[in-house]
CSV table of C-alpha atoms in Angstrom, one decimal:
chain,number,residue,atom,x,y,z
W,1,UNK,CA,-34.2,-9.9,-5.9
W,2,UNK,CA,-30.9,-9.0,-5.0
W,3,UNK,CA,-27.6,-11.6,-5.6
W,4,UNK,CA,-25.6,-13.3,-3.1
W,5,UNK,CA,-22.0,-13.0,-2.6
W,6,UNK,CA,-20.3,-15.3,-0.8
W,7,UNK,CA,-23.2,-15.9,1.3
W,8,UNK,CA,-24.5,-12.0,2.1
W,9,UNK,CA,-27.2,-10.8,0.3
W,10,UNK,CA,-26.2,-7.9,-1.8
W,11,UNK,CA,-29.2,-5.1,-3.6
W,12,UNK,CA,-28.4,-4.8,-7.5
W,13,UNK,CA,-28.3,-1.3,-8.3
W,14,UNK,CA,-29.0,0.1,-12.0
W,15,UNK,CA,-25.4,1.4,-12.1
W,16,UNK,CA,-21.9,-0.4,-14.2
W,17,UNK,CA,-19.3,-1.9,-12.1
W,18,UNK,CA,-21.8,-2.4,-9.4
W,19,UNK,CA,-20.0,-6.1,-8.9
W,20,UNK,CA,-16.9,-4.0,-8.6
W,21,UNK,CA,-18.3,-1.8,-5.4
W,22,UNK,CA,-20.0,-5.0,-3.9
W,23,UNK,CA,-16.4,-6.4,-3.9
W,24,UNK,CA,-14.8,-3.0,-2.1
W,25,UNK,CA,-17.8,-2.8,0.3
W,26,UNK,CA,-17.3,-6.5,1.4
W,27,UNK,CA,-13.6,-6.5,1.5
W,28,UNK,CA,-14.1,-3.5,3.9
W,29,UNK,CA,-16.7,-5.0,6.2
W,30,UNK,CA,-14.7,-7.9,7.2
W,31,UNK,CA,-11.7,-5.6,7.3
W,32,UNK,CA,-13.4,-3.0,10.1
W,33,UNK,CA,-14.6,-6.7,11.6
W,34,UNK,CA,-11.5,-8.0,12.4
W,35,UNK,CA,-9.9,-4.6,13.3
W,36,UNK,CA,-12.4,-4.2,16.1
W,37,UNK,CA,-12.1,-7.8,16.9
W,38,UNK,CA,-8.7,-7.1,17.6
W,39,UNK,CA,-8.5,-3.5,19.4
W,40,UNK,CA,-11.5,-4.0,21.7
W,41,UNK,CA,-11.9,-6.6,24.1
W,42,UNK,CA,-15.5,-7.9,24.6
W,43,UNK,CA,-16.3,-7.5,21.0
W,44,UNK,CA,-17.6,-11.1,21.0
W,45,UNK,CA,-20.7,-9.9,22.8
W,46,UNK,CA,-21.9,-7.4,20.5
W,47,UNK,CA,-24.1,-9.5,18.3
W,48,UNK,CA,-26.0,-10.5,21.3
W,49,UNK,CA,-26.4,-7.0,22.0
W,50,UNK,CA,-28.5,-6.1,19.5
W,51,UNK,CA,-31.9,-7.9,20.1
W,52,UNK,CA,-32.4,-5.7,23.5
W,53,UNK,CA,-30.5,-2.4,21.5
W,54,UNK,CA,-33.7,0.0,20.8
W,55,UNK,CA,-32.0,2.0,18.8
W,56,UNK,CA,-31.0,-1.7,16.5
W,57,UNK,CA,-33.8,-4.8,17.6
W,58,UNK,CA,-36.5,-4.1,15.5
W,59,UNK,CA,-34.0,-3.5,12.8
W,60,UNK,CA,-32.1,-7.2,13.4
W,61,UNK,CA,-35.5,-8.6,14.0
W,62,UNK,CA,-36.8,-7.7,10.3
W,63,UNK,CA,-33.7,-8.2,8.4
W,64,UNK,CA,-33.8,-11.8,10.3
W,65,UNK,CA,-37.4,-12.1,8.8
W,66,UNK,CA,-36.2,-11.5,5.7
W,67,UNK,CA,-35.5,-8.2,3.2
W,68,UNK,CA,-36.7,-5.5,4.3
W,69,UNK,CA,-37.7,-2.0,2.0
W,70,UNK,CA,-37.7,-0.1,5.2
W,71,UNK,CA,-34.2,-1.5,6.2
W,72,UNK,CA,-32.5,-1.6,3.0
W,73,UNK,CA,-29.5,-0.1,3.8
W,74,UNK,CA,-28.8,-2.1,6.6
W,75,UNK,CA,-27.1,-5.8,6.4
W,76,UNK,CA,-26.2,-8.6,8.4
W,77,UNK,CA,-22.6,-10.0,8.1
W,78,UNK,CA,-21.0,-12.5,10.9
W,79,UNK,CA,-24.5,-11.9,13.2
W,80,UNK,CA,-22.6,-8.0,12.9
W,81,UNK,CA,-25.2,-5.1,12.1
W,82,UNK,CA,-24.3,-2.9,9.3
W,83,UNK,CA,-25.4,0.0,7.9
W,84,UNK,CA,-24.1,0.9,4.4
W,85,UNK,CA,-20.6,0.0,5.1
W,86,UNK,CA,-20.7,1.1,9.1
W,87,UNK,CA,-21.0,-1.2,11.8
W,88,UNK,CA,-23.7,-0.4,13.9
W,89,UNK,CA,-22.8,0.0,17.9
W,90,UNK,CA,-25.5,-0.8,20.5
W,91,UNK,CA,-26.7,0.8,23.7
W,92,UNK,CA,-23.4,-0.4,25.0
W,93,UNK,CA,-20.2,0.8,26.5
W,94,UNK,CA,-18.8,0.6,23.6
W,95,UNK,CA,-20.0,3.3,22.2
W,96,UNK,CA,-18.3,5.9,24.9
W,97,UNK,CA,-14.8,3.6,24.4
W,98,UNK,CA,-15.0,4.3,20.8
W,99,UNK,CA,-15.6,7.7,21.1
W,100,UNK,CA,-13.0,8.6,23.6
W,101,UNK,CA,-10.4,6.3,21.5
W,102,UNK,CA,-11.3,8.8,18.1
W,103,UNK,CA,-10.9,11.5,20.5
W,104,UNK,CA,-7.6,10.6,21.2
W,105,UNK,CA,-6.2,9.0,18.3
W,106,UNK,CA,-2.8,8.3,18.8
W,107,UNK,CA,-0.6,11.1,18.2
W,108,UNK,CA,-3.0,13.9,17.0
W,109,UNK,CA,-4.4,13.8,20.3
W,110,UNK,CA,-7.6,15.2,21.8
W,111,UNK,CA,-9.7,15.9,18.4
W,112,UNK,CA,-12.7,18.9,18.6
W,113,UNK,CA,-16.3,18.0,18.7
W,114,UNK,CA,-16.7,18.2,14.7
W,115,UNK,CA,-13.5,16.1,14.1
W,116,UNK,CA,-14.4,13.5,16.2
W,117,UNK,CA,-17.7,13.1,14.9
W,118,UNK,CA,-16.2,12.4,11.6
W,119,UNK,CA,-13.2,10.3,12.5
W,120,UNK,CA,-16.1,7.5,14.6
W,121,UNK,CA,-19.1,8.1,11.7
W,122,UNK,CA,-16.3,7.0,9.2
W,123,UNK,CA,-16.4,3.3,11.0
W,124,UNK,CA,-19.4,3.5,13.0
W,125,UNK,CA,-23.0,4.1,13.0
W,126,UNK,CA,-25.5,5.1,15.3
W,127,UNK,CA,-28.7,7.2,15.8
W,128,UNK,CA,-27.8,9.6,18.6
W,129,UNK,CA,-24.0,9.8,17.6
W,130,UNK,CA,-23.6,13.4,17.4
W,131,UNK,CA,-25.4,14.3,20.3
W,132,UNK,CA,-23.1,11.7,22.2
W,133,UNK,CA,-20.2,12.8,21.3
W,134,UNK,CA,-20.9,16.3,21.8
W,135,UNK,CA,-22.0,15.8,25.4
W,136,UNK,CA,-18.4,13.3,26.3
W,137,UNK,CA,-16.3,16.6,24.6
W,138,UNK,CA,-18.0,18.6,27.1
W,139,UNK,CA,-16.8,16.2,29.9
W,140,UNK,CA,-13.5,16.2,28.8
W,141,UNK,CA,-13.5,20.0,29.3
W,142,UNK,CA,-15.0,19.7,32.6
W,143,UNK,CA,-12.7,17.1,34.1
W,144,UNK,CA,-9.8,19.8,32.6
W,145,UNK,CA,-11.1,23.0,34.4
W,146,UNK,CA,-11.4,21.0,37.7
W,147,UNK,CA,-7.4,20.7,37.4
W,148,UNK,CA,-7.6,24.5,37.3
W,149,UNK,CA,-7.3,27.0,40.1
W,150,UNK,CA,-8.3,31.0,39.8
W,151,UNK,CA,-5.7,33.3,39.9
W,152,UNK,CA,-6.6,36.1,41.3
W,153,UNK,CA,-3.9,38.7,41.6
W,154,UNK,CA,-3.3,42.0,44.3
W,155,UNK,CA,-1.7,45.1,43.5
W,156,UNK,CA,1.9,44.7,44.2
W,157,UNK,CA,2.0,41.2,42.6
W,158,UNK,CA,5.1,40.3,40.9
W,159,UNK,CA,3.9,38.2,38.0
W,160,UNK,CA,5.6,36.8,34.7
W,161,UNK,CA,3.9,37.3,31.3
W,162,UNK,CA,3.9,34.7,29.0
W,163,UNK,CA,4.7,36.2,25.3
W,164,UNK,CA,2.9,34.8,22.3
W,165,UNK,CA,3.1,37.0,19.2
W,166,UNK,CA,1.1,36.4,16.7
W,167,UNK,CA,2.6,36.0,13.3
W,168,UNK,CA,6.9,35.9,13.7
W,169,UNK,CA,9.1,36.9,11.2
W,170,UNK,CA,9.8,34.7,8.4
W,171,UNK,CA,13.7,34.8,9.0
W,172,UNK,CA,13.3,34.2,13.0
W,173,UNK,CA,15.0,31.3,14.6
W,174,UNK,CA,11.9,31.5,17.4
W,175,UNK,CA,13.1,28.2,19.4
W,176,UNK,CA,16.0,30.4,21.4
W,177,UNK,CA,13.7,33.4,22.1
W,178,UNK,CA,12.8,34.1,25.8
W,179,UNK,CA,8.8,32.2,25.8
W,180,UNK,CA,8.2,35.0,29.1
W,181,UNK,CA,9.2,38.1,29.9
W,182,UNK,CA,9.1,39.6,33.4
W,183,UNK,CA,8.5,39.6,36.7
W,184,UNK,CA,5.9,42.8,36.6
W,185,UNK,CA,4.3,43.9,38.9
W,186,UNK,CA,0.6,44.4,38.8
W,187,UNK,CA,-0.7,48.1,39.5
W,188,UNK,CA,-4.3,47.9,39.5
C-alpha cells in the first residue's frame, strides 16, 4: 500500500529519504501546475481532455479505478495527469503551442530538433513527442525557405562576397573589419 500525502497517493520505495523526494516531487507538481495555469490560456480544459485522449483515457480510466501495476508511474493531482514528475499533454493543441514556445524560448531563440526535445520532455510527457517535434522543426524550415528566392547569377555579374573566416586572431578587434568585400564579377 502506498501512503498519502496531503491527499495524493504516493508508492513507498525501499530507498532512505524517500519522504524527502515525495516532498520535492510534490512541491514541483503544483509548481509546473500553476506555471502552466498561468502562461497558457485554456488550461482549464485539459483535465476534460483526457477521457477522449487515446494516447491518456485508458490510463485516467484505471488510475480512477484505483492503483494500477501497469500505470504506476502515472498519478493524478488536481484531475491533472502525471507521469513521474511530467504533466501529461493530450491530443490537443496544446501540444504544438508548447512545442513552438520551447522552440522559441525567449532569448535563445529557435532551438534544434534535439534541444527542443529536451527543453518540452523536461515538463511534459507524451508518447509520440519526439516524432512531433521533429516533424514542427521541419515546418519551421519550410515556412523559412519559402522567404527564399534562387540566385542565379550570369557571367558579367557584379556580385559582393560576404567574408567569414573561420578562426580570427586572438588580438583582432573583428567588430570594425569590413563583413564583405567586393563587388566581383562572376566569370564563369
Amino acid at each position: 500500500m502506498g501512503r498519502v500525502l496531503v491527499g495524493l497517493h504516493l508508492h513507498p520505495s525501499p530507498q532512505e529519504g524517500q519522504g524527502e523526494r515525495d516532498g520535492k516531487c510534490l512541491s514541483r507538481r503544483v509548481y509546473l501546475l500553476n506555471l502552466v495555469k498561468v502562461q497558457v490560456i485554456g488550461f482549464e480544459s485539459l483535465p476534460n481532455s483526457y477521457a477522449d485522449c487515446p494516447d491518456f483515457g485508458h490510463v485516467l480510466r484505471a488510475l480512477l479505478d484505483g492503483p494500477s501495476r501497469d500505470h504506476k508511474d502515472f498519478l493524478v493531482v488536481n484531475r491533472c495527469l502525471f507521469f513521474r514528475s511530467r504533466l501529461c499533454v493530450p491530443c490537443t493543441s496544446l501540444r504544438d503551442f508548447l512545442t513552438w514556445k520551447c522552440h522559441t524560448r525567449g532569448l535563445f531563440g529557435h532551438f534544434s530538433r534535439n534541444k527542443t526535445i529536451v527543453a518540452v520532455e523536461y515538463q511534459f510527457y507524451w508518447p509520440t513527442l519526439k516524432r512531433d517535434v521533429g516533424n514542427i522543426n521541419a515546418l519551421y524550415k519550410q515556412a523559412a525557405d519559402m522567404h527564399r528566392r534562387p540566385r542565379i547569377f550570369q557571367v558579367g555579374d557584379q556580385v559582393m562576397v560576404r567574408m567569414r573566416p573561420k578562426r580570427y586572431a586572438p588580438s583582432s578587434a573583428t567588430k570594425l573589419h569590413a563583413r564583405s568585400a567586393g563587388p566581383f564579377r562572376v566569370l564563369s
